CSV table of C-alpha atoms in Angstrom, one decimal:
chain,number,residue,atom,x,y,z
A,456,UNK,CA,54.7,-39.6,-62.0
A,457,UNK,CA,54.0,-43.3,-61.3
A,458,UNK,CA,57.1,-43.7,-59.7
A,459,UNK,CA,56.6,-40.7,-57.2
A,460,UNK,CA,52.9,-42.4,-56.5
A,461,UNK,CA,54.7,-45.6,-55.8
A,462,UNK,CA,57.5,-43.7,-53.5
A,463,UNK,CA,54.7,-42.1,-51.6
A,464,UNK,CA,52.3,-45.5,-50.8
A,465,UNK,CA,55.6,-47.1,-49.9
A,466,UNK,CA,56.6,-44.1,-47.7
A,467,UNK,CA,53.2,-44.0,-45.9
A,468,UNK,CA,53.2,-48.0,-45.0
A,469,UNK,CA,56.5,-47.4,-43.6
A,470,UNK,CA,55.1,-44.5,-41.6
A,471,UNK,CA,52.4,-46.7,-40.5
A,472,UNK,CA,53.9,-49.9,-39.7
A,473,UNK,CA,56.4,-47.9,-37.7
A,474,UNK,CA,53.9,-46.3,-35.5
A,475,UNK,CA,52.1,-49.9,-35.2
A,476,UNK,CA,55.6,-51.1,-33.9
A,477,UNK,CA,55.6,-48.2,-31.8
A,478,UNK,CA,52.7,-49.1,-29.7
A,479,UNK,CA,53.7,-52.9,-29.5
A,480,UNK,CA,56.9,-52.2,-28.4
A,481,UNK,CA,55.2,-49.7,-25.6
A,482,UNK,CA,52.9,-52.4,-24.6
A,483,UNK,CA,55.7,-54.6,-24.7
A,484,UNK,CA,57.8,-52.8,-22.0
A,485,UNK,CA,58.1,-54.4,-18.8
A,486,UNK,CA,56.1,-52.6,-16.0
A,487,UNK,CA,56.6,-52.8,-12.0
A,488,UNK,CA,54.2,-55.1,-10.8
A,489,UNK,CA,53.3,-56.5,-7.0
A,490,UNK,CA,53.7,-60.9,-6.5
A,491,UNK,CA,51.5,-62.9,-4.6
A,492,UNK,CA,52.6,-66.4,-3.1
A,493,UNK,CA,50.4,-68.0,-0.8
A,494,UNK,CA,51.1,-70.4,1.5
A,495,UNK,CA,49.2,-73.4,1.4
A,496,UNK,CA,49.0,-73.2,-2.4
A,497,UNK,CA,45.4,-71.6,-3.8
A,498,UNK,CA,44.0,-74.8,-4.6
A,499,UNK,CA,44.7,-76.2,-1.0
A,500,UNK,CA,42.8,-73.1,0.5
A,501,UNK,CA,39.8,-73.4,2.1
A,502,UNK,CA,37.7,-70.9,3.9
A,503,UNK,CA,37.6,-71.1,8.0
A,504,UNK,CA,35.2,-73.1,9.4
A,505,UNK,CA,33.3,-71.8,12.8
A,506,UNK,CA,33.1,-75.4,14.7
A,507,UNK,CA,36.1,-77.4,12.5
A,508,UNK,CA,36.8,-80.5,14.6
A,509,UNK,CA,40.8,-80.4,12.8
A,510,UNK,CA,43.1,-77.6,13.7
A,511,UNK,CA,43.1,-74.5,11.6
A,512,UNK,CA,45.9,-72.3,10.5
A,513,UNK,CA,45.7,-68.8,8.9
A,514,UNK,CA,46.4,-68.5,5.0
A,515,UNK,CA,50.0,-67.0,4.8
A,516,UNK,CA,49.9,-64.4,2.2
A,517,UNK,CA,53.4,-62.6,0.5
A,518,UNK,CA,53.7,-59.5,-1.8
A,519,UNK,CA,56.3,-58.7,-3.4
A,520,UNK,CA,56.6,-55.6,-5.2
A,521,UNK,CA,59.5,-55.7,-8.0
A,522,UNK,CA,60.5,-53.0,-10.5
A,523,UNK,CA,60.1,-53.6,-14.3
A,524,UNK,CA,63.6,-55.8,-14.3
A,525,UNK,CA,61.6,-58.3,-11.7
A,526,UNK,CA,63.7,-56.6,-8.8
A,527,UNK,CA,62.5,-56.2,-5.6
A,528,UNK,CA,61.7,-52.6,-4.8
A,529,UNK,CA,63.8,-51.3,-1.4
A,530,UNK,CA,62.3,-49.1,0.9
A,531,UNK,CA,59.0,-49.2,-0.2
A,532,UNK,CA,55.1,-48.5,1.8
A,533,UNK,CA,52.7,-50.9,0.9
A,534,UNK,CA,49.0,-50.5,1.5
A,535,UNK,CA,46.8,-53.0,1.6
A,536,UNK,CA,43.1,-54.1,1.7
A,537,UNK,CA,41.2,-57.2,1.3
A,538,UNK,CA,37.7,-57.6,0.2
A,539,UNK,CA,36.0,-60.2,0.8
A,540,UNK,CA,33.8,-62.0,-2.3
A,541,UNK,CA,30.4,-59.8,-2.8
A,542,UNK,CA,26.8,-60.7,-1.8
A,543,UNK,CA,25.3,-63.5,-4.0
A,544,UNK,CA,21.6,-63.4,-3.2
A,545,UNK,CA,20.8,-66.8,-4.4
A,546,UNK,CA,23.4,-68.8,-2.6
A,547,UNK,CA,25.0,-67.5,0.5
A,548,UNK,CA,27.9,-68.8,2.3
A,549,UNK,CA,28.5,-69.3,5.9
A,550,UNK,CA,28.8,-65.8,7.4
A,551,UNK,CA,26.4,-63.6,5.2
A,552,UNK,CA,27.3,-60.7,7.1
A,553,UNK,CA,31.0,-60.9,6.3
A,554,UNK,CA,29.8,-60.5,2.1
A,555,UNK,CA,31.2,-57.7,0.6
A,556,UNK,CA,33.3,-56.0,3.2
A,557,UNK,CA,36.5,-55.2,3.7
A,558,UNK,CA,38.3,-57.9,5.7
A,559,UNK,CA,42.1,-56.0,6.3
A,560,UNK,CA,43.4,-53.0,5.9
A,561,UNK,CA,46.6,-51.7,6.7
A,562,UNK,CA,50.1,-49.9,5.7
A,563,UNK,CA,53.3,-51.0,6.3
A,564,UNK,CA,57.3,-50.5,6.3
A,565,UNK,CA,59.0,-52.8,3.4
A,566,UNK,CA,62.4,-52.1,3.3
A,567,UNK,CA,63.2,-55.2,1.0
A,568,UNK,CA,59.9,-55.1,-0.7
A,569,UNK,CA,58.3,-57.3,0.7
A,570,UNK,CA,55.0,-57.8,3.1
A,571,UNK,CA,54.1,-60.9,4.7
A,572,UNK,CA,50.8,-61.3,6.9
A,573,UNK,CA,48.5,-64.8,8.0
A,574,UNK,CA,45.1,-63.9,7.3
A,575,UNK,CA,42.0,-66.4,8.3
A,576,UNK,CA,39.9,-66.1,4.9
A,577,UNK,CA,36.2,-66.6,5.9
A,578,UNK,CA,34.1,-67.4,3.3
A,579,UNK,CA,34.4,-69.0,-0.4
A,580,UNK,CA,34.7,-66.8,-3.3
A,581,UNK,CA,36.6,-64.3,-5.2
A,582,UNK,CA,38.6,-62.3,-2.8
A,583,UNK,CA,40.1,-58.6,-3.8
A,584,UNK,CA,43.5,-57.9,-2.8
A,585,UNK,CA,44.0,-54.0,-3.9
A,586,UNK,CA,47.5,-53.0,-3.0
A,587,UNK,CA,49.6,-49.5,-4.3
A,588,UNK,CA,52.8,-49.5,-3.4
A,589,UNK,CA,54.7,-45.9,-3.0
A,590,UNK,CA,58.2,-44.8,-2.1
A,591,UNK,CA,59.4,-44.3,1.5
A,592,UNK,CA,62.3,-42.2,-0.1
A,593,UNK,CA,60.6,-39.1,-2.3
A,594,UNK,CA,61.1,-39.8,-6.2
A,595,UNK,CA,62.9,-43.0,-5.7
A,596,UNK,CA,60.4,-44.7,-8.0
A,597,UNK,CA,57.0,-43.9,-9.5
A,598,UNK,CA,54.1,-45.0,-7.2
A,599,UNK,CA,51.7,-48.1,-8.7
A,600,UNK,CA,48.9,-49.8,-7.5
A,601,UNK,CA,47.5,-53.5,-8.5
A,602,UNK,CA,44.1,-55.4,-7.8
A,603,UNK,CA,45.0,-59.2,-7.0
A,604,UNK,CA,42.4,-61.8,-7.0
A,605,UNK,CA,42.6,-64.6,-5.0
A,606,UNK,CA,39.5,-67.6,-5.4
A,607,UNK,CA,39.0,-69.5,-2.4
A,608,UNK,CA,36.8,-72.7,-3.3
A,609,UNK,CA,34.1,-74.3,-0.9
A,610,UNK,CA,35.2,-76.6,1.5
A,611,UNK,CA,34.8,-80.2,0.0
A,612,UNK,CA,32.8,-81.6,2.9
A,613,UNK,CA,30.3,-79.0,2.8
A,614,UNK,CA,29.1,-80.5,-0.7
A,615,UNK,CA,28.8,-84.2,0.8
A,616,UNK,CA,26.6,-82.8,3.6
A,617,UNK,CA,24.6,-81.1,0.7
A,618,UNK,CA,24.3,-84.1,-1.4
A,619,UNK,CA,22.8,-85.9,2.1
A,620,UNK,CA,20.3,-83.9,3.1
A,621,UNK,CA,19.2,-83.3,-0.4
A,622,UNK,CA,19.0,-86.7,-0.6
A,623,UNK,CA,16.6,-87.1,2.6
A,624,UNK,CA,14.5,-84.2,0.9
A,625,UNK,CA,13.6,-85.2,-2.1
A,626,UNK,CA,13.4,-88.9,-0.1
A,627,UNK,CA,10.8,-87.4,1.5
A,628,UNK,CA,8.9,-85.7,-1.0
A,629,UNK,CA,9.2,-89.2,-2.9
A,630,UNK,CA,7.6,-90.7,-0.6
A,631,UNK,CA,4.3,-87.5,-0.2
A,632,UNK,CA,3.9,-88.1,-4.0
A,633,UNK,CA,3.6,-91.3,-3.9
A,634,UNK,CA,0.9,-91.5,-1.5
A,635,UNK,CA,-1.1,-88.8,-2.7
A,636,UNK,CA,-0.5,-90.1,-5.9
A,637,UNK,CA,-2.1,-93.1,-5.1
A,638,UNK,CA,-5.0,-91.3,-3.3
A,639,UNK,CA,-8.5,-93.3,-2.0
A,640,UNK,CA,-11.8,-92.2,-3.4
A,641,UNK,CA,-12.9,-89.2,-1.2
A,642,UNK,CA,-15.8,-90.5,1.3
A,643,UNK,CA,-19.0,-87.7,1.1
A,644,UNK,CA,-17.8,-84.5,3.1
A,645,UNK,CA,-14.1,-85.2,2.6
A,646,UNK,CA,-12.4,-82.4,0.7
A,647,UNK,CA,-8.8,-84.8,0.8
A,648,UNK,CA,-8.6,-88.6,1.2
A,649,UNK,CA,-7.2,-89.2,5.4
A,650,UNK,CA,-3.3,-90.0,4.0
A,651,UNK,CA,-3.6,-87.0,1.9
A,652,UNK,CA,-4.6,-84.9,4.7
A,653,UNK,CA,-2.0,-86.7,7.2
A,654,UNK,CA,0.9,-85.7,4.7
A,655,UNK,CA,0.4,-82.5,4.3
A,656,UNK,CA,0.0,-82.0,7.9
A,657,UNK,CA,3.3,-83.5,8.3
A,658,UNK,CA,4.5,-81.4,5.7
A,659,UNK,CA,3.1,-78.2,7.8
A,660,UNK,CA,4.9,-79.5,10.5
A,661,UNK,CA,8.0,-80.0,9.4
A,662,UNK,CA,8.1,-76.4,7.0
A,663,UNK,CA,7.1,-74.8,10.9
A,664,UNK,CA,10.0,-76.8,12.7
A,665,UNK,CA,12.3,-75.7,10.1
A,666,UNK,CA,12.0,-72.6,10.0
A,667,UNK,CA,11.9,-72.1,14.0
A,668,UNK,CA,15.1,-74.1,14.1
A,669,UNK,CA,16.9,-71.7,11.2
A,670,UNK,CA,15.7,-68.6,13.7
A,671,UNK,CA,16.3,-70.2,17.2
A,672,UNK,CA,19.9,-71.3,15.3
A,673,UNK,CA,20.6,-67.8,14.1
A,674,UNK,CA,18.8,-66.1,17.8
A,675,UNK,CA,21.6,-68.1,19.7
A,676,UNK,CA,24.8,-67.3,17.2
A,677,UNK,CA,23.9,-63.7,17.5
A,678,UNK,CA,24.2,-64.5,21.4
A,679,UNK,CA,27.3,-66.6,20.8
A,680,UNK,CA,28.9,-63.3,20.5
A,681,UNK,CA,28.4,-61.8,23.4
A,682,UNK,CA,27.8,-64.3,26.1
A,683,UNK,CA,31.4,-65.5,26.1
A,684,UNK,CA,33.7,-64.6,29.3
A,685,UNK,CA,37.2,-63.9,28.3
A,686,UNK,CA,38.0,-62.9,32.4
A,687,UNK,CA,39.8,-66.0,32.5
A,688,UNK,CA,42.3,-65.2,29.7
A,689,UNK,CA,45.6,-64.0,30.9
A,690,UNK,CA,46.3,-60.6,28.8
A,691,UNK,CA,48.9,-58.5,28.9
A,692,UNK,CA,48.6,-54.6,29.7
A,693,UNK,CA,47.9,-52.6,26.8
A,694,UNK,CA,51.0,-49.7,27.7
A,695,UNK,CA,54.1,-51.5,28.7
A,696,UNK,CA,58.0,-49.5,29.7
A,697,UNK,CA,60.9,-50.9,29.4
A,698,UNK,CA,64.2,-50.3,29.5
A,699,UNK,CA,63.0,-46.2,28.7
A,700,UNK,CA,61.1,-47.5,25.8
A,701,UNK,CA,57.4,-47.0,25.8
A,702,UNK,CA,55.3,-49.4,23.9
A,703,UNK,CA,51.5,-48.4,23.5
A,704,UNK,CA,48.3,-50.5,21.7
A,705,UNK,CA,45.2,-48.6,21.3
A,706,UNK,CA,42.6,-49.2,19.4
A,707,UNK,CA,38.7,-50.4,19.7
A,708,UNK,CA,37.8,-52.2,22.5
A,709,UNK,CA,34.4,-53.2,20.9
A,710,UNK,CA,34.3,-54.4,17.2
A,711,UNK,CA,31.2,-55.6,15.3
A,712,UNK,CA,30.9,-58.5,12.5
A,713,UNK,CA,30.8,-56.9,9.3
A,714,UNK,CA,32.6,-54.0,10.5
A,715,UNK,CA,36.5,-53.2,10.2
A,716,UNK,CA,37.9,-52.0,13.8
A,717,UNK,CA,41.3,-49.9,13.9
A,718,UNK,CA,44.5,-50.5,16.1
A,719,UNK,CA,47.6,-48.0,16.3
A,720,UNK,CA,50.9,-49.7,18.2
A,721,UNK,CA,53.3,-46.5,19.1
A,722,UNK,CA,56.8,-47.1,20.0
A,723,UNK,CA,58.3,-44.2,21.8
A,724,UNK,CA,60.8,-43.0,24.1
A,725,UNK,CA,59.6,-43.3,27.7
A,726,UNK,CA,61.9,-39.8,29.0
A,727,UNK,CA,61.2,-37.6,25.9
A,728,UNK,CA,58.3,-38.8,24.1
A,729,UNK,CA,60.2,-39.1,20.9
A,730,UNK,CA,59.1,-42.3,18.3
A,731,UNK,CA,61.4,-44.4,18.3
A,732,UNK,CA,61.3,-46.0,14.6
A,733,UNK,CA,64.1,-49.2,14.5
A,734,UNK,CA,61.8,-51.9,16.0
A,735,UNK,CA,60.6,-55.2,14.8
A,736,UNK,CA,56.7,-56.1,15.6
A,737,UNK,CA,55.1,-59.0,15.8
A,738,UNK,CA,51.4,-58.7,15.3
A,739,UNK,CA,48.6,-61.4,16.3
A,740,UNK,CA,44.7,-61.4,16.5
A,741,UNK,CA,43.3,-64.6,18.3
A,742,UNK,CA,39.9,-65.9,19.1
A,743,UNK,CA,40.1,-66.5,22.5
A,744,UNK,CA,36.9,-69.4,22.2
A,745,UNK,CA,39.0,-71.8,20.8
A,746,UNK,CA,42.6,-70.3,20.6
A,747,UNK,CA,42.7,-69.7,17.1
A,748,UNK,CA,44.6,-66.9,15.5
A,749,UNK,CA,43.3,-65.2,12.6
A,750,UNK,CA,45.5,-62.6,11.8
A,751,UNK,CA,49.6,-62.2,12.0
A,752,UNK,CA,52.0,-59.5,10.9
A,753,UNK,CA,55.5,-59.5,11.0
A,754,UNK,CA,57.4,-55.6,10.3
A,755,UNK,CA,58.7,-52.7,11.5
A,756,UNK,CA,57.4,-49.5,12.8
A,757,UNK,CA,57.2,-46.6,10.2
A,758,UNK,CA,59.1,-43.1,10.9
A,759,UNK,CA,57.1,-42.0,13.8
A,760,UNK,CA,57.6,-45.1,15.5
A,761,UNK,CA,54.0,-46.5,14.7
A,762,UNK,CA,51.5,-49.6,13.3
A,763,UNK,CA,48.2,-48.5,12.3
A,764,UNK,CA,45.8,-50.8,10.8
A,765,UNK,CA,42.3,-51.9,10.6
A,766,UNK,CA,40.7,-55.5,10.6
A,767,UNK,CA,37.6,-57.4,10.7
A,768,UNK,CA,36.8,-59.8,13.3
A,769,UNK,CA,34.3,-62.1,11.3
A,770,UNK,CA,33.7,-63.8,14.8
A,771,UNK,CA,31.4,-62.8,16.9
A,772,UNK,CA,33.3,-64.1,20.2
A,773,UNK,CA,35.9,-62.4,22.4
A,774,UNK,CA,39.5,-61.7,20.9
A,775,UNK,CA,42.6,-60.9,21.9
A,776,UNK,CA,45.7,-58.2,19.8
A,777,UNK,CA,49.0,-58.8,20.7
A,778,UNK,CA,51.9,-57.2,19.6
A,779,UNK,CA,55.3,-57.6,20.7
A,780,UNK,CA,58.1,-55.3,19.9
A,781,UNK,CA,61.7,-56.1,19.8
A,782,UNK,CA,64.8,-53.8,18.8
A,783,UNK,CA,66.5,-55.0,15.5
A,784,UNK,CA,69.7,-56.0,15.7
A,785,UNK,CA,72.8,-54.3,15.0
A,786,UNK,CA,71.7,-51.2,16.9
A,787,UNK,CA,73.5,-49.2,19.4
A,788,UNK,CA,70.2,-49.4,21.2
A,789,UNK,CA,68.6,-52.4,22.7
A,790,UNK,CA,66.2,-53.8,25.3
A,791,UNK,CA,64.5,-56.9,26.1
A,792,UNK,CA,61.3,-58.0,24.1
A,793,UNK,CA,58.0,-55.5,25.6
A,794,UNK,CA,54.9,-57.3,24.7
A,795,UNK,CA,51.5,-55.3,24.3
A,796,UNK,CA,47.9,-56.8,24.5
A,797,UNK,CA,44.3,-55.8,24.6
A,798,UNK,CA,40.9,-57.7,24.4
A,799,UNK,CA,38.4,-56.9,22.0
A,800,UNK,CA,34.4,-58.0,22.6
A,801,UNK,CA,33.1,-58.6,19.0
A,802,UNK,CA,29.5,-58.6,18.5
A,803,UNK,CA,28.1,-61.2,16.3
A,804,UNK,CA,25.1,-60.4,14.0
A,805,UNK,CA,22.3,-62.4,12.9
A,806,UNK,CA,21.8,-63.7,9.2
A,807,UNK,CA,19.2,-61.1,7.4
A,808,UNK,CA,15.5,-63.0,7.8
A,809,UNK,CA,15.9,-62.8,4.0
A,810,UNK,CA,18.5,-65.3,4.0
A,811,UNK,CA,16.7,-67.2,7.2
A,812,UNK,CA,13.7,-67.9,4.2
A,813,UNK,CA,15.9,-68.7,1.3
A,814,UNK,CA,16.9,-71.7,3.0
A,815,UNK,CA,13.5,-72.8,3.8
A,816,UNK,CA,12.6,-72.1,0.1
A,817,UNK,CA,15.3,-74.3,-0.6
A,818,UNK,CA,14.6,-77.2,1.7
A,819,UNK,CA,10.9,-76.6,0.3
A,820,UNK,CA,11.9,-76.7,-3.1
A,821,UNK,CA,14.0,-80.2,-2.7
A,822,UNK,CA,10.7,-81.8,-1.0
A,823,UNK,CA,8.2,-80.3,-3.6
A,824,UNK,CA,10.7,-81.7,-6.5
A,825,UNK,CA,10.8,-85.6,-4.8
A,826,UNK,CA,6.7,-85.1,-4.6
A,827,UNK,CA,6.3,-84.0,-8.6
A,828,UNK,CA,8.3,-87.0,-9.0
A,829,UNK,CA,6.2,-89.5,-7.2
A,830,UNK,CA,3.4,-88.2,-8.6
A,831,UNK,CA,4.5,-89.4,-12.0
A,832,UNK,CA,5.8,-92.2,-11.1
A,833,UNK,CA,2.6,-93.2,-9.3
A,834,UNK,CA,0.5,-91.5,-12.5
A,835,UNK,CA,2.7,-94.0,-14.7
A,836,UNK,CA,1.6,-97.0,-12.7
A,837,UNK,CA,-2.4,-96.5,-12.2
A,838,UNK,CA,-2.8,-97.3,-16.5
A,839,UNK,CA,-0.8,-100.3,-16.0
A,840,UNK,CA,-3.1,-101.3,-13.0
A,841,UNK,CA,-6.1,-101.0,-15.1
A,842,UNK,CA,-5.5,-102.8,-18.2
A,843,UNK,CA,-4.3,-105.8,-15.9
């Protein structure tokens, strides 16, 4: 009887570590999975700066969706959408707007796997990079999705500026405590000794300069947007023919700051109106204030000959879509290079007055902090004064 008891508990571990080995080797199992390279390398990335005095270049960003043998998937469609890092309502970055919003989105053609795109990246933070990846072919694999992140740290400089004006805060908040710290006797009908009262009219002063400054500042961005004149910038038409091939951009003419605005490119046969699908593209976004692209795309059209996708222009000045299409090669059909443009007016919108006062509690905060600190200092020395 003992040794069937012994057979069984023997039995049922081998049961049990089987199944255990069952789920490890399941979790084990390589899975199809998307790669992200960037070019510079992450800890080189910074996030765009609106009045940089160095040249800026778009962050260059490459997925590659492989199978669960690390092999590059053929004749995939990859979706794709940024989101930018969320609101953080005790320390905003540069373009509070831009918070929390979706900054691309798109689909495109891989055939070898693989999309490529330069992308401008705004603001610091944790950026979302959600991308599925599906079959162009039906049943040819089993479509996926992954969420990439992608942490852009603060510009370096930005901190030194901090660590200055901080410094000339607190200097002058030093300096307020330590002159009402060392306060004259009040003369009858005085409520504050004359250098109290001086300071905190200069203190008035300055908290009513400040904060006209953050609005008049934020008042004229918001006017940044749409006071620029982009007549001067040669673009080309928006419908181009060539050669019997038709080449199309539409899309939003107007775009706002926060918001994404969508684009379609159609390639099509001028005669009958069929898409034609066998072209390359070449895709650019520029802000026309200072020349700066933003955005690229290099691909091909999908099946019905078209590009559709939808980005933010974080901005608020005049831009320019461009988009040049040219027939691959090998193909019995060919024509020269048709390149497509059209200008896009991008509204620019004021930081929330929420923001506007967080930074003048801030700047209040560093001068209250250097006067608490005189105040002791100065609270430290009167004792000593006496007993001498």
């Amino acid at each position: 009887m003992k040794k069937y008891r012994l057979f069984g508990v023997i039995s049922g571990v081998c049961i049990v570590l089987s199944i255990l080995y069952s789920f490890v080797g399941v979790s084990q199992t390589p899975a199809p999975k998307v790669l992200l390279t960037t070019n510079p390398p992450l800890e080189r990335i910074i996030p765009f700066e609106a009045e940089a005095q160095r040249e800026q270049s778009p962050v260059t960003l490459t997925f590659l969706a492989v199978d669960a043998a690390s092999k590059p998937l053929e004749n995939a469609l990859i979706s794709l959408q940024i989101l930018t890092p969320p609101t953080n309502p005790l320390l905003t970055t540069d373009f509070p707007i831009v918070e929390g919003t979706k900054l691309l989105q798109m689909k495109a053609v891989a055939p070898a796997g693989k999309l490529e795109i330069q992308q401008m990246l705004p603001i610091r933070g944790n950026y979302q990079l959600r991308v599925n990846v599906s079959p162009l072919i039906a049943n040819a694999f089993a479509p996926y999705e992954q969420t990439l992140n992608l942490n852009v740290r603060e510009n370096p400089v930005k901190y030194k500026y901090f660590a200055v004006v901080a410094a000339i805060l607190l200097s002058v908040g030093l300096l307020g405590g330590w002159v009402i710290g060392g306060q004259e006797q009040l003369r009858q009908g005085e409520i504050a000794p004359q250098s109290v009262r001086l300071l905190l009219s200069g203190l008035t002063v300055i908290a009513i300069v400040t904060l006209l400054f953050i609005n008049i500042s934020a008042e004229v961005a918001e006017a940044h947007g749409s006071g620029h004149n982009s007549g001067t910038e040669a673009i080309a038409p928006s419908v181009q023919k060539s050669q019997g091939v038709e080449v199309q951009l539409e899309g939003d003419k107007n775009a706002t700051v926060g918001k994404l605005a969508n684009l379609t490119l159609q390639v099509k046969d001028a005669a009958t109106g069929q898409p034609i699908k066998d072209v390359a593209l070449h895709v650019k976004a520029i802000a026309l204030e200072h020349g700066l692209t933003v955005f690229t795309y290099k691909g091909v059209a999908d099946s019905e000959g078209k590009l559709t996708w939808q980005e933010q222009f974080f901005d608020g000045s005049p831009h320019k879509v461009e988009v040049e299409a040219t027939p691959l090669s090998g193909l019995l059909r060919q024509f020269t290079p048709v390149k497509v443009a059209q200008s896009v007016e991008v509204e620019g919108i004021a930081p929330p007055m929420s923001v506007r006062l967080l930074g003048l509690f801030y700047f209040t905060a560093f001068v209250g902090i250097g006067m608490v600190i005189g105040l002791l200092i100065q609270s430290k020395l009167k004792p000593q004064a006496r007993t001498n």
